[in-house]
Amino acid sequence: MMTRLVPNIFYSSLSDGLDLFVKCLGFRILHQDATLAVVERDGAKAYIVESAEFAAKDRPQIAIETDTIDELYREIQSRAPEMLHPNSNRVEKKPWGAREFGVRDKTDVCVVFRQF
């Protein structure tokens, strides 16, 4: 049985990834060393990895499904409004039926929150 998919997200500077996931999104750090941080919130996890080589090759878009999108939006809007994605900076119903909004950090990693 598979229970969780945990992505590796690459940054030139570990602090850029921590700005998005900890400062903006409220994840907590489970582990951190010089080039790796494991972060978690509400069962969602990610490995933030410092690697300039891979960061230059991959700027991912990550989707997190939720059942509390309005609450998450208010929290992120009050915590880090500058990180709301310019093309998705409020909760909107999309043609495919999901309500969504997104955040984007200065390295162009994007996290979309989605509620069906």
PDB file of C-alpha atoms in Angstrom:
ATOM      1  CA  MET A   1       0.000   0.000   0.000  1.00  0.00           C
ATOM      2  CA  MET A   2       1.324   3.417  -0.964  1.00  0.00           C
ATOM      3  CA  THR A   3       0.507   6.131   1.528  1.00  0.00           C
ATOM      4  CA  ARG A   4       2.326   9.296   0.451  1.00  0.00           C
ATOM      5  CA  LEU A   5       4.322  10.811  -2.406  1.00  0.00           C
ATOM      6  CA  VAL A   6       7.129  13.035  -1.092  1.00  0.00           C
ATOM      7  CA  PRO A   7       8.847  15.261  -3.675  1.00  0.00           C
ATOM      8  CA  ASN A   8      12.408  16.499  -3.691  1.00  0.00           C
ATOM      9  CA  ILE A   9      12.433  20.211  -4.525  1.00  0.00           C
ATOM     10  CA  PHE A  10      15.780  21.670  -5.553  1.00  0.00           C
ATOM     11  CA  TYR A  11      17.044  25.163  -4.708  1.00  0.00           C
ATOM     12  CA  SER A  12      20.332  26.940  -5.260  1.00  0.00           C
ATOM     13  CA  SER A  13      19.999  28.121  -1.661  1.00  0.00           C
ATOM     14  CA  LEU A  14      18.277  26.055   1.018  1.00  0.00           C
ATOM     15  CA  SER A  15      17.021  29.271   2.615  1.00  0.00           C
ATOM     16  CA  ASP A  16      14.889  30.073  -0.474  1.00  0.00           C
ATOM     17  CA  GLY A  17      13.004  26.808  -0.068  1.00  0.00           C
ATOM     18  CA  LEU A  18      12.562  27.357   3.651  1.00  0.00           C
ATOM     19  CA  ASP A  19      11.160  30.834   2.941  1.00  0.00           C
ATOM     20  CA  LEU A  20       8.375  29.283   0.852  1.00  0.00           C
ATOM     21  CA  PHE A  21       7.592  26.168   2.856  1.00  0.00           C
ATOM     22  CA  VAL A  22       8.211  27.344   6.432  1.00  0.00           C
ATOM     23  CA  LYS A  23       7.733  31.134   6.393  1.00  0.00           C
ATOM     24  CA  CYS A  24       4.912  31.303   3.825  1.00  0.00           C
ATOM     25  CA  LEU A  25       3.140  27.940   4.067  1.00  0.00           C
ATOM     26  CA  GLY A  26       3.678  27.137   7.749  1.00  0.00           C
ATOM     27  CA  PHE A  27       5.433  23.791   7.343  1.00  0.00           C
ATOM     28  CA  ARG A  28       7.622  22.691  10.248  1.00  0.00           C
ATOM     29  CA  ILE A  29      11.171  21.424   9.896  1.00  0.00           C
ATOM     30  CA  LEU A  30      11.558  17.740  10.798  1.00  0.00           C
ATOM     31  CA  HIS A  31      15.239  17.586   9.845  1.00  0.00           C
ATOM     32  CA  GLN A  32      17.805  20.065   8.567  1.00  0.00           C
ATOM     33  CA  ASP A  33      21.466  19.812   7.731  1.00  0.00           C
ATOM     34  CA  ALA A  34      23.718  21.821   5.388  1.00  0.00           C
ATOM     35  CA  THR A  35      22.003  20.756   2.143  1.00  0.00           C
ATOM     36  CA  LEU A  36      18.688  19.098   3.092  1.00  0.00           C
ATOM     37  CA  ALA A  37      15.565  19.990   5.021  1.00  0.00           C
ATOM     38  CA  VAL A  38      12.586  17.694   5.502  1.00  0.00           C
ATOM     39  CA  VAL A  39       9.430  19.743   6.074  1.00  0.00           C
ATOM     40  CA  GLU A  40       5.887  18.697   7.010  1.00  0.00           C
ATOM     41  CA  ARG A  41       2.448  20.121   7.591  1.00  0.00           C
ATOM     42  CA  ASP A  42      -0.818  18.234   8.053  1.00  0.00           C
ATOM     43  CA  GLY A  43       0.671  15.055   6.574  1.00  0.00           C
ATOM     44  CA  ALA A  44       2.113  16.781   3.479  1.00  0.00           C
ATOM     45  CA  LYS A  45       5.904  16.442   3.287  1.00  0.00           C
ATOM     46  CA  ALA A  46       8.703  17.658   1.036  1.00  0.00           C
ATOM     47  CA  TYR A  47      12.450  17.316   0.904  1.00  0.00           C
ATOM     48  CA  ILE A  48      14.068  20.714   0.265  1.00  0.00           C
ATOM     49  CA  VAL A  49      17.455  20.024  -1.303  1.00  0.00           C
ATOM     50  CA  GLU A  50      20.240  22.515  -1.967  1.00  0.00           C
ATOM     51  CA  SER A  51      21.671  21.799  -5.418  1.00  0.00           C
ATOM     52  CA  ALA A  52      22.374  24.638  -7.832  1.00  0.00           C
ATOM     53  CA  GLU A  53      22.787  22.152 -10.679  1.00  0.00           C
ATOM     54  CA  PHE A  54      19.346  20.559 -10.275  1.00  0.00           C
ATOM     55  CA  ALA A  55      17.638  23.844  -9.328  1.00  0.00           C
ATOM     56  CA  ALA A  56      18.714  25.253 -12.711  1.00  0.00           C
ATOM     57  CA  LYS A  57      17.081  22.285 -14.472  1.00  0.00           C
ATOM     58  CA  ASP A  58      13.793  21.979 -12.575  1.00  0.00           C
ATOM     59  CA  ARG A  59      11.297  24.573 -11.283  1.00  0.00           C
ATOM     60  CA  PRO A  60       8.314  22.433 -10.279  1.00  0.00           C
ATOM     61  CA  GLN A  61       4.658  23.181  -9.833  1.00  0.00           C
ATOM     62  CA  ILE A  62       3.273  21.257  -6.882  1.00  0.00           C
ATOM     63  CA  ALA A  63      -0.430  20.808  -6.143  1.00  0.00           C
ATOM     64  CA  ILE A  64      -1.790  20.222  -2.650  1.00  0.00           C
ATOM     65  CA  GLU A  65      -5.407  19.165  -2.314  1.00  0.00           C
ATOM     66  CA  THR A  66      -7.241  20.437   0.744  1.00  0.00           C
ATOM     67  CA  ASP A  67     -10.696  20.549   2.242  1.00  0.00           C
ATOM     68  CA  THR A  68     -10.058  23.942   3.907  1.00  0.00           C
ATOM     69  CA  ILE A  69      -9.034  26.166   0.983  1.00  0.00           C
ATOM     70  CA  ASP A  70     -10.616  29.375   2.299  1.00  0.00           C
ATOM     71  CA  GLU A  71      -8.886  28.986   5.666  1.00  0.00           C
ATOM     72  CA  LEU A  72      -5.519  28.283   4.000  1.00  0.00           C
ATOM     73  CA  TYR A  73      -5.946  31.272   1.705  1.00  0.00           C
ATOM     74  CA  ARG A  74      -6.649  33.633   4.626  1.00  0.00           C
ATOM     75  CA  GLU A  75      -3.664  32.250   6.538  1.00  0.00           C
ATOM     76  CA  ILE A  76      -1.222  32.630   3.629  1.00  0.00           C
ATOM     77  CA  GLN A  77      -2.629  36.026   2.649  1.00  0.00           C
ATOM     78  CA  SER A  78      -1.953  37.306   6.174  1.00  0.00           C
ATOM     79  CA  ARG A  79       1.429  35.540   6.566  1.00  0.00           C
ATOM     80  CA  ALA A  80       3.054  36.214   3.161  1.00  0.00           C
ATOM     81  CA  PRO A  81       0.805  38.068   0.698  1.00  0.00           C
ATOM     82  CA  GLU A  82       3.781  38.887  -1.520  1.00  0.00           C
ATOM     83  CA  MET A  83       4.092  35.184  -2.345  1.00  0.00           C
ATOM     84  CA  LEU A  84       0.577  34.801  -3.774  1.00  0.00           C
ATOM     85  CA  HIS A  85       0.915  33.872  -7.443  1.00  0.00           C
ATOM     86  CA  PRO A  86       0.195  36.903  -9.661  1.00  0.00           C
ATOM     87  CA  ASN A  87      -2.020  34.796 -11.955  1.00  0.00           C
ATOM     88  CA  SER A  88      -3.828  32.973  -9.137  1.00  0.00           C
ATOM     89  CA  ASN A  89      -3.825  35.322  -6.146  1.00  0.00           C
ATOM     90  CA  ARG A  90      -7.362  34.580  -4.926  1.00  0.00           C
ATOM     91  CA  VAL A  91      -9.562  31.510  -4.618  1.00  0.00           C
ATOM     92  CA  GLU A  92     -11.333  30.926  -7.924  1.00  0.00           C
ATOM     93  CA  LYS A  93     -13.404  28.098  -9.359  1.00  0.00           C
ATOM     94  CA  LYS A  94     -11.665  26.633 -12.399  1.00  0.00           C
ATOM     95  CA  PRO A  95     -13.366  25.103 -15.474  1.00  0.00           C
ATOM     96  CA  TRP A  96     -12.419  21.595 -14.255  1.00  0.00           C
ATOM     97  CA  GLY A  97     -14.470  22.150 -11.087  1.00  0.00           C
ATOM     98  CA  ALA A  98     -11.771  22.796  -8.497  1.00  0.00           C
ATOM     99  CA  ARG A  99     -11.455  25.928  -6.404  1.00  0.00           C
ATOM    100  CA  GLU A 100      -7.790  27.018  -6.485  1.00  0.00           C
ATOM    101  CA  PHE A 101      -5.181  29.620  -5.612  1.00  0.00           C
ATOM    102  CA  GLY A 102      -1.411  29.538  -5.816  1.00  0.00           C
ATOM    103  CA  VAL A 103       1.829  30.828  -4.367  1.00  0.00           C
ATOM    104  CA  ARG A 104       5.141  31.337  -6.145  1.00  0.00           C
ATOM    105  CA  ASP A 105       8.555  31.996  -4.677  1.00  0.00           C
ATOM    106  CA  LYS A 106      11.370  34.109  -6.101  1.00  0.00           C
ATOM    107  CA  THR A 107      12.871  31.047  -7.831  1.00  0.00           C
ATOM    108  CA  ASP A 108       9.580  30.263  -9.645  1.00  0.00           C
ATOM    109  CA  VAL A 109       8.607  27.197  -7.621  1.00  0.00           C
ATOM    110  CA  CYS A 110       4.809  27.223  -7.603  1.00  0.00           C
ATOM    111  CA  VAL A 111       2.411  25.566  -5.150  1.00  0.00           C
ATOM    112  CA  VAL A 112      -1.255  25.359  -6.137  1.00  0.00           C
ATOM    113  CA  PHE A 113      -3.878  24.677  -3.484  1.00  0.00           C
ATOM    114  CA  ARG A 114      -6.926  22.864  -4.817  1.00  0.00           C
ATOM    115  CA  GLN A 115     -10.293  21.881  -3.355  1.00  0.00           C
ATOM    116  CA  PHE A 116     -12.862  19.822  -5.272  1.00  0.00           C
TER     117      PHE A 116
END
